[in-house]
Amino acid sequence: MKKVLSVILTMTLVFTLMTYSPLALGEVAGNVYGTDIVTYIYDCPVTSYNIGGKTCIDAEILNWYYGFDVYWYADERKLTVDDKGGRFASGQAASGELVDKISSSVGEIVANYYTTDIVTSLNGKEITSYNIGGRTVILAEEMADFGYSVVWDESKRELLIDKPMDFYKYSTELGEIKTIYKFDSYINFAIECMANVMLIKDKNNYKEEIIDKPLKVVTDGMGSQYIKFSDFADILGGKWTMHEEIFTTEDATAQGMISRSDRYVYSFDFFFDNTKELSVVPKTTKYELGQWPNTKGKIEVAYLSHISQININGLMRSIYTQYGGKVYNAYLMVYKDELYIPVQMIAYLMDYDLATLDIISYNEFNEVEFSDINS
């Protein structure tokens, strides 16, 4: 009896393998059903689909309207969805006018989804996607695997997608900065090299002085010149601290502001003896810009563009940089897990007109490839 059963099972398996053929591209792969579920991204409704009991959302409509960049690469058959950072949503998204009412009959077949070779990625990582009538939809619940907050409200039949307060994290020597905002950026034509800080007391009487202490610096060779927090503190004989607080919706309301989510906020304090004179020497060599190293690439940084002031000796001070003798507002920066500040702030605090960098050595950085720097 066992032999007969074994033969029957083997024949069944062979028949199954002989008759099975995978679906070709563009063929119907399943059904799309009507749903009463409403999906919200950053409090704004977006078209929802029911595929196999799971909620999907239109990936392509996310472009700009819901704070994402969506790009289609025809040659690679690839669709990329990248978060811009924050909780931006357009007026059209907030009003609900972009929502396509699929069906009012829950469970009714309203469309088909099709096989596709398109690979869809969210923030650089592949996410489950389907083709509905030539539109790409992604699995909404799966966004939880990408760091998003995905909450199901059974009583309201709503799926709520948002960013947790620590969606982005930036490590620094003063602690981790957690935020919903994306501060990643690039400095084009950037260099990382050794320099001395050069100070000019009076820009109308161009007399250069040097703080004779070689530092590793970052500059784009055009005016964005930064030194590390630690070097800044060492030059001025001071100390940095960073404070973290939670800014709530209630705090915003009390201040007459509009805030739709709680978030971390950070402040930076610097204390130093401003009566102490800097150790400077006259610059004797002629200043020549020359050829900057590493001018063919770019380096990845994080500009803390939400911080425009720092607390210095108990007083709030704006952050400044300079280019061509003119002073501009600037930001703090994170690079390779270290905090950087415009070198102009030394001039600002020590009664000089200008501070710039005197490149003194290209050394090891002259031949460094930018792929190595970024890694």
CSV table of C-alpha atoms in Angstrom, one decimal:
chain,number,residue,atom,x,y,z
A,1,MET,CA,0.0,0.0,0.0
A,2,LYS,CA,2.9,2.4,0.8
A,3,LYS,CA,4.5,1.7,-2.5
A,4,VAL,CA,1.2,2.5,-4.4
A,5,LEU,CA,0.8,5.7,-2.4
A,6,SER,CA,4.4,6.7,-3.1
A,7,VAL,CA,3.8,6.1,-6.9
A,8,ILE,CA,0.6,8.2,-6.8
A,9,LEU,CA,2.3,11.1,-5.0
A,10,THR,CA,5.3,11.0,-7.4
A,11,MET,CA,3.0,11.0,-10.5
A,12,THR,CA,1.0,13.9,-9.0
A,13,LEU,CA,4.2,15.9,-8.4
A,14,VAL,CA,5.5,15.3,-11.9
A,15,PHE,CA,2.1,16.3,-13.5
A,16,THR,CA,2.1,19.5,-11.4
A,17,LEU,CA,5.5,20.4,-12.5
A,18,MET,CA,4.7,19.7,-16.2
A,19,THR,CA,1.5,21.8,-16.2
A,20,TYR,CA,2.8,24.8,-14.1
A,21,SER,CA,4.1,27.8,-15.9
A,22,PRO,CA,4.9,31.1,-14.3
A,23,LEU,CA,2.9,34.1,-15.3
A,24,ALA,CA,4.4,36.3,-18.0
A,25,LEU,CA,4.9,40.0,-17.4
A,26,GLY,CA,1.8,42.0,-17.7
A,27,GLU,CA,-0.6,39.1,-16.9
A,28,VAL,CA,-3.3,39.3,-14.3
A,29,ALA,CA,-1.7,38.2,-11.0
A,30,GLY,CA,-4.7,38.8,-8.7
A,31,ASN,CA,-7.6,41.0,-7.6
A,32,VAL,CA,-7.9,44.5,-6.1
A,33,TYR,CA,-10.8,44.8,-3.7
A,34,GLY,CA,-12.9,47.7,-2.5
A,35,THR,CA,-12.0,49.0,1.0
A,36,ASP,CA,-13.3,51.4,3.6
A,37,ILE,CA,-9.8,51.9,5.0
A,38,VAL,CA,-8.4,55.4,4.7
A,39,THR,CA,-4.6,55.7,4.9
A,40,TYR,CA,-3.0,58.9,6.1
A,41,ILE,CA,0.6,60.1,5.6
A,42,TYR,CA,1.5,63.0,7.9
A,43,ASP,CA,-2.3,63.5,8.6
A,44,CYS,CA,-3.1,63.7,4.9
A,45,PRO,CA,-5.3,61.0,3.2
A,46,VAL,CA,-3.9,59.0,0.3
A,47,THR,CA,-5.5,56.5,-2.1
A,48,SER,CA,-5.7,53.0,-0.5
A,49,TYR,CA,-6.0,49.6,-2.2
A,50,ASN,CA,-6.8,46.2,-0.7
A,51,ILE,CA,-4.6,43.5,-2.2
A,52,GLY,CA,-4.9,40.1,-0.4
A,53,GLY,CA,-6.2,41.8,2.7
A,54,LYS,CA,-3.3,44.1,2.9
A,55,THR,CA,-3.4,47.9,2.4
A,56,CYS,CA,-1.4,49.4,-0.5
A,57,ILE,CA,-0.9,53.0,-1.5
A,58,ASP,CA,-0.1,54.7,-4.7
A,59,ALA,CA,3.7,55.2,-4.8
A,60,GLU,CA,3.8,57.7,-7.7
A,61,ILE,CA,1.4,60.2,-6.1
A,62,LEU,CA,3.8,60.6,-3.2
A,63,ASN,CA,6.1,62.6,-5.4
A,64,TRP,CA,6.3,66.1,-3.9
A,65,TYR,CA,2.6,66.1,-2.8
A,66,TYR,CA,3.5,64.0,0.3
A,67,GLY,CA,7.1,65.0,0.8
A,68,PHE,CA,8.8,62.4,-1.3
A,69,ASP,CA,11.0,62.4,-4.4
A,70,VAL,CA,9.8,59.7,-6.9
A,71,TYR,CA,12.0,58.8,-9.9
A,72,TRP,CA,11.4,56.3,-12.7
A,73,TYR,CA,14.5,54.8,-14.4
A,74,ALA,CA,13.2,53.2,-17.6
A,75,ASP,CA,16.4,51.5,-18.6
A,76,GLU,CA,16.8,49.8,-15.2
A,77,ARG,CA,13.1,49.2,-14.7
A,78,LYS,CA,13.4,50.8,-11.3
A,79,LEU,CA,11.2,53.2,-9.3
A,80,THR,CA,12.8,55.0,-6.4
A,81,VAL,CA,10.9,56.7,-3.6
A,82,ASP,CA,13.0,58.9,-1.3
A,83,ASP,CA,11.8,60.8,1.7
A,84,LYS,CA,12.7,64.5,1.6
A,85,GLY,CA,12.6,64.7,5.4
A,86,GLY,CA,10.2,66.4,7.7
A,87,ARG,CA,6.4,66.1,7.4
A,88,PHE,CA,5.8,68.2,4.3
A,89,ALA,CA,2.5,67.8,2.6
A,90,SER,CA,0.9,70.0,-0.1
A,91,GLY,CA,-2.4,71.7,0.2
A,92,GLN,CA,-3.9,69.3,-2.3
A,93,ALA,CA,-2.8,66.3,-0.2
A,94,ALA,CA,-4.1,67.9,3.0
A,95,SER,CA,-7.5,68.7,1.4
A,96,GLY,CA,-8.0,65.1,0.3
A,97,GLU,CA,-8.6,66.1,-3.4
A,98,LEU,CA,-5.9,63.6,-4.5
A,99,VAL,CA,-7.7,60.6,-3.0
A,100,ASP,CA,-9.2,58.3,-5.7
A,101,LYS,CA,-12.3,56.7,-4.3
A,102,ILE,CA,-11.8,53.1,-5.4
A,103,SER,CA,-15.1,51.6,-4.2
A,104,SER,CA,-17.7,52.0,-1.6
A,105,SER,CA,-18.4,48.3,-1.6
A,106,VAL,CA,-16.0,46.6,0.8
A,107,GLY,CA,-14.7,43.3,-0.6
A,108,GLU,CA,-16.0,44.0,-4.2
A,109,ILE,CA,-13.5,43.3,-7.0
A,110,VAL,CA,-12.7,46.7,-8.5
A,111,ALA,CA,-9.6,46.0,-10.5
A,112,ASN,CA,-6.7,43.6,-11.2
A,113,TYR,CA,-3.1,43.8,-10.4
A,114,TYR,CA,-0.5,42.6,-12.8
A,115,THR,CA,2.9,40.9,-12.9
A,116,THR,CA,5.7,43.3,-13.2
A,117,ASP,CA,9.5,43.3,-13.3
A,118,ILE,CA,9.7,46.8,-11.9
A,119,VAL,CA,11.7,47.0,-8.6
A,120,THR,CA,10.5,49.7,-6.3
A,121,SER,CA,12.8,51.0,-3.5
A,122,LEU,CA,11.9,53.2,-0.5
A,123,ASN,CA,14.9,55.2,0.9
A,124,GLY,CA,17.3,52.9,-0.9
A,125,LYS,CA,15.8,49.6,0.2
A,126,GLU,CA,13.4,47.4,-1.8
A,127,ILE,CA,9.8,47.4,-0.8
A,128,THR,CA,6.9,45.1,-2.0
A,129,SER,CA,5.1,46.7,-4.9
A,130,TYR,CA,2.4,45.9,-7.4
A,131,ASN,CA,1.2,47.1,-10.8
A,132,ILE,CA,-2.4,48.3,-10.9
A,133,GLY,CA,-3.3,49.6,-14.4
A,134,GLY,CA,0.2,50.9,-15.0
A,135,ARG,CA,0.5,52.5,-11.6
A,136,THR,CA,2.9,51.3,-9.0
A,137,VAL,CA,1.6,50.8,-5.5
A,138,ILE,CA,3.5,49.8,-2.4
A,139,LEU,CA,2.6,47.8,0.7
A,140,ALA,CA,1.7,50.4,3.3
A,141,GLU,CA,2.2,48.2,6.4
A,142,GLU,CA,5.7,47.3,5.2
A,143,MET,CA,6.8,50.9,5.7
A,144,ALA,CA,7.1,50.0,9.4
A,145,ASP,CA,10.2,48.0,8.4
A,146,PHE,CA,11.7,51.3,7.0
A,147,GLY,CA,11.5,53.2,10.4
A,148,TYR,CA,8.1,54.7,9.9
A,149,SER,CA,5.4,54.7,12.5
A,150,VAL,CA,2.5,52.6,11.1
A,151,VAL,CA,-0.6,52.5,13.4
A,152,TRP,CA,-3.9,50.8,12.7
A,153,ASP,CA,-7.0,52.5,14.3
A,154,GLU,CA,-9.7,49.9,14.2
A,155,SER,CA,-12.4,52.2,15.5
A,156,LYS,CA,-11.9,54.7,12.7
A,157,ARG,CA,-10.7,52.2,10.0
A,158,GLU,CA,-7.7,54.3,9.5
A,159,LEU,CA,-4.0,53.4,8.8
A,160,LEU,CA,-1.8,56.2,10.1
A,161,ILE,CA,1.8,56.6,8.7
A,162,ASP,CA,4.1,59.1,10.3
A,163,LYS,CA,7.7,59.6,11.4
A,164,PRO,CA,8.8,58.8,15.0
A,165,MET,CA,10.8,61.6,16.6
A,166,ASP,CA,14.1,59.8,16.1
A,167,PHE,CA,13.5,58.8,12.4
A,168,TYR,CA,16.9,60.3,11.5
A,169,LYS,CA,19.9,60.1,13.8
A,170,TYR,CA,23.2,61.9,13.6
A,171,SER,CA,26.0,60.8,15.9
A,172,THR,CA,28.3,63.6,17.3
A,173,GLU,CA,30.9,63.8,20.0
A,174,LEU,CA,28.4,65.7,22.2
A,175,GLY,CA,25.7,63.0,21.8
A,176,GLU,CA,23.1,61.8,19.3
A,177,ILE,CA,20.9,64.3,17.5
A,178,LYS,CA,17.5,62.7,16.8
A,179,THR,CA,15.1,64.4,14.4
A,180,ILE,CA,12.3,64.0,11.8
A,181,TYR,CA,14.3,66.3,9.5
A,182,LYS,CA,16.8,65.2,6.9
A,183,PHE,CA,19.9,67.3,7.1
A,184,ASP,CA,22.0,65.2,4.7
A,185,SER,CA,23.7,67.4,2.1
A,186,TYR,CA,26.8,67.6,0.0
A,187,ILE,CA,29.6,70.1,-0.3
A,188,ASN,CA,30.7,70.1,-4.0
A,189,PHE,CA,34.3,70.7,-4.9
A,190,ALA,CA,35.1,70.1,-1.3
A,191,ILE,CA,38.4,69.4,0.4
A,192,GLU,CA,39.5,68.1,3.7
A,193,CYS,CA,43.0,69.2,4.5
A,194,MET,CA,45.3,70.9,7.0
A,195,ALA,CA,45.2,74.7,7.6
A,196,ASN,CA,46.0,77.5,10.1
A,197,VAL,CA,43.3,80.0,11.1
A,198,MET,CA,44.1,83.4,9.6
A,199,LEU,CA,42.6,86.5,11.2
A,200,ILE,CA,42.2,90.0,9.9
A,201,LYS,CA,41.6,92.7,12.4
A,202,ASP,CA,40.5,95.4,10.0
A,203,LYS,CA,39.4,94.3,6.5
A,204,ASN,CA,40.1,97.9,5.3
A,205,ASN,CA,43.7,97.6,6.5
A,206,TYR,CA,44.5,94.1,5.4
A,207,LYS,CA,46.9,92.9,8.0
A,208,GLU,CA,46.9,89.1,8.4
A,209,GLU,CA,47.7,87.2,11.6
A,210,ILE,CA,47.9,83.5,12.1
A,211,ILE,CA,46.9,81.2,14.9
A,212,ASP,CA,49.9,78.9,14.4
A,213,LYS,CA,48.1,75.6,15.2
A,214,PRO,CA,47.6,73.3,12.2
A,215,LEU,CA,44.0,71.9,12.1
A,216,LYS,CA,42.1,69.5,10.0
A,217,VAL,CA,39.5,71.5,8.2
A,218,VAL,CA,36.7,71.2,5.7
A,219,THR,CA,36.1,73.8,3.0
A,220,ASP,CA,34.6,74.0,-0.5
A,221,GLY,CA,37.3,76.5,-1.6
A,222,MET,CA,34.6,79.1,-2.1
A,223,GLY,CA,33.8,80.4,1.3
A,224,SER,CA,32.2,77.6,3.4
A,225,GLN,CA,35.1,77.1,5.8
A,226,TYR,CA,34.6,75.0,8.9
A,227,ILE,CA,36.6,73.8,11.9
A,228,LYS,CA,35.8,71.2,14.5
A,229,PHE,CA,34.0,72.1,17.7
A,230,SER,CA,36.9,70.6,19.6
A,231,ASP,CA,39.5,72.8,17.8
A,232,PHE,CA,37.3,75.8,18.2
A,233,ALA,CA,37.1,75.2,22.0
A,234,ASP,CA,40.8,74.5,22.2
A,235,ILE,CA,41.7,77.8,20.4
A,236,LEU,CA,39.4,79.9,22.7
A,237,GLY,CA,39.9,77.9,25.8
A,238,GLY,CA,36.2,77.0,26.2
A,239,LYS,CA,33.8,74.2,26.5
A,240,TRP,CA,30.7,73.0,24.5
A,241,THR,CA,27.6,71.4,25.8
A,242,MET,CA,24.4,70.2,24.0
A,243,HIS,CA,20.9,70.1,25.5
A,244,GLU,CA,18.0,68.0,24.3
A,245,GLU,CA,14.4,68.8,24.9
A,246,ILE,CA,11.0,67.6,23.5
A,247,PHE,CA,8.9,70.3,21.8
A,248,THR,CA,5.3,69.2,22.0
A,249,THR,CA,2.2,70.1,20.1
A,250,GLU,CA,0.9,71.7,23.3
A,251,ASP,CA,4.1,73.8,23.5
A,252,ALA,CA,3.5,75.0,19.9
A,253,THR,CA,-0.1,75.9,20.7
A,254,ALA,CA,0.9,77.9,23.8
A,255,GLN,CA,3.3,79.9,21.7
A,256,GLY,CA,0.8,80.5,18.9
A,257,MET,CA,2.6,78.1,16.5
A,258,ILE,CA,1.3,75.3,14.4
A,259,SER,CA,2.9,71.9,15.1
A,260,ARG,CA,1.4,68.5,14.1
A,261,SER,CA,3.9,66.3,16.0
A,262,ASP,CA,6.2,66.2,18.9
A,263,ARG,CA,9.9,66.5,18.1
A,264,TYR,CA,13.3,66.8,19.7
A,265,VAL,CA,15.0,70.2,19.8
A,266,TYR,CA,18.6,70.9,20.5
A,267,SER,CA,20.6,73.9,21.8
A,268,PHE,CA,24.3,74.4,22.0
A,269,ASP,CA,26.1,76.4,24.7
A,270,PHE,CA,29.7,77.6,24.6
A,271,PHE,CA,31.4,79.1,27.6
A,272,PHE,CA,34.9,80.7,27.4
A,273,ASP,CA,37.0,83.4,28.9
A,274,ASN,CA,36.6,86.3,26.4
A,275,THR,CA,39.1,88.4,28.2
A,276,LYS,CA,41.9,86.0,27.2
A,277,GLU,CA,43.9,87.2,24.2
A,278,LEU,CA,44.5,84.8,21.3
A,279,SER,CA,48.0,83.6,20.6
A,280,VAL,CA,48.6,85.0,17.1
A,281,VAL,CA,51.7,85.7,15.0
A,282,PRO,CA,52.0,87.9,11.9
A,283,LYS,CA,51.7,86.1,8.7
A,284,THR,CA,54.9,86.4,6.8
A,285,THR,CA,54.4,84.3,3.7
A,286,LYS,CA,52.4,85.6,0.8
A,287,TYR,CA,48.8,84.2,0.7
A,288,GLU,CA,48.1,82.3,-2.5
A,289,LEU,CA,45.0,80.3,-3.1
A,290,GLY,CA,46.7,78.0,-5.5
A,291,GLN,CA,45.2,74.6,-6.6
A,292,TRP,CA,42.8,73.1,-4.0
A,293,PRO,CA,43.1,69.4,-3.6
A,294,ASN,CA,40.1,67.0,-4.2
A,295,THR,CA,38.2,69.5,-6.3
A,296,LYS,CA,36.6,66.8,-8.4
A,297,GLY,CA,34.3,65.3,-5.8
A,298,LYS,CA,31.9,66.0,-3.0
A,299,ILE,CA,31.7,65.0,0.6
A,300,GLU,CA,28.6,64.2,2.6
A,301,VAL,CA,27.7,66.4,5.5
A,302,ALA,CA,24.6,67.3,7.6
A,303,TYR,CA,23.8,71.0,7.9
A,304,LEU,CA,21.8,71.7,11.0
A,305,SER,CA,19.7,74.2,9.2
A,306,HIS,CA,17.2,74.5,12.0
A,307,ILE,CA,19.8,75.9,14.3
A,308,SER,CA,20.6,79.5,13.5
A,309,GLN,CA,21.9,80.6,16.9
A,310,ILE,CA,24.1,79.3,19.7
A,311,ASN,CA,24.3,80.4,23.4
A,312,ILE,CA,27.7,81.9,24.0
A,313,ASN,CA,28.5,82.9,27.6
A,314,GLY,CA,24.8,83.2,28.3
A,315,LEU,CA,23.9,85.3,25.2
A,316,MET,CA,22.3,84.0,22.0
A,317,ARG,CA,24.5,84.7,19.1
A,318,SER,CA,23.8,84.2,15.4
A,319,ILE,CA,26.1,81.8,13.4
A,320,TYR,CA,28.1,83.5,10.6
A,321,THR,CA,30.5,82.6,7.8
A,322,GLN,CA,32.3,84.9,5.3
A,323,TYR,CA,33.3,84.9,1.7
A,324,GLY,CA,35.1,87.6,-0.2
A,325,GLY,CA,35.2,89.8,2.9
A,326,LYS,CA,31.4,89.7,3.3
A,327,VAL,CA,29.7,88.0,6.2
A,328,TYR,CA,26.6,85.7,5.8
A,329,ASN,CA,24.4,83.7,8.1
A,330,ALA,CA,25.4,80.0,8.3
A,331,TYR,CA,24.7,76.8,10.2
A,332,LEU,CA,26.4,74.2,12.3
A,333,MET,CA,27.5,71.1,10.5
A,334,VAL,CA,28.1,67.4,11.2
A,335,TYR,CA,30.8,65.6,9.3
A,336,LYS,CA,32.2,62.1,10.1
A,337,ASP,CA,30.3,62.2,13.5
A,338,GLU,CA,32.0,65.4,14.6
A,339,LEU,CA,30.4,68.9,14.9
A,340,TYR,CA,31.8,71.7,12.9
A,341,ILE,CA,31.4,75.5,13.1
A,342,PRO,CA,32.3,78.3,10.6
A,343,VAL,CA,35.8,79.6,11.3
A,344,GLN,CA,34.4,83.1,11.0
A,345,MET,CA,32.9,82.7,14.5
A,346,ILE,CA,36.4,83.1,16.0
A,347,ALA,CA,36.6,86.6,14.4
A,348,TYR,CA,33.1,87.4,15.6
A,349,LEU,CA,33.8,86.5,19.2
A,350,MET,CA,37.3,88.0,19.4
A,351,ASP,CA,36.8,91.4,17.8
A,352,TYR,CA,38.3,90.7,14.4
A,353,ASP,CA,36.6,91.5,11.1
A,354,LEU,CA,37.4,88.3,9.3
A,355,ALA,CA,38.6,84.8,9.8
A,356,THR,CA,39.6,82.5,7.0
A,357,LEU,CA,41.8,79.4,6.5
A,358,ASP,CA,45.4,79.4,5.3
A,359,ILE,CA,45.9,76.0,3.7
A,360,ILE,CA,49.4,74.8,4.7
A,361,SER,CA,49.5,71.2,3.7
A,362,TYR,CA,47.7,68.9,1.3
A,363,ASN,CA,49.7,65.8,2.5
A,364,GLU,CA,47.6,62.7,2.8
A,365,PHE,CA,44.5,64.4,1.5
A,366,ASN,CA,45.9,65.3,-1.9
A,367,GLU,CA,45.4,61.9,-3.4
A,368,VAL,CA,42.4,60.7,-1.4
A,369,GLU,CA,39.5,59.5,-3.5
A,370,PHE,CA,36.1,60.9,-2.5
A,371,SER,CA,34.6,57.4,-2.5
A,372,ASP,CA,37.0,56.7,0.3
A,373,ILE,CA,36.1,59.9,2.2
A,374,ASN,CA,32.4,59.1,1.9
A,375,SER,CA,32.9,55.6,3.1
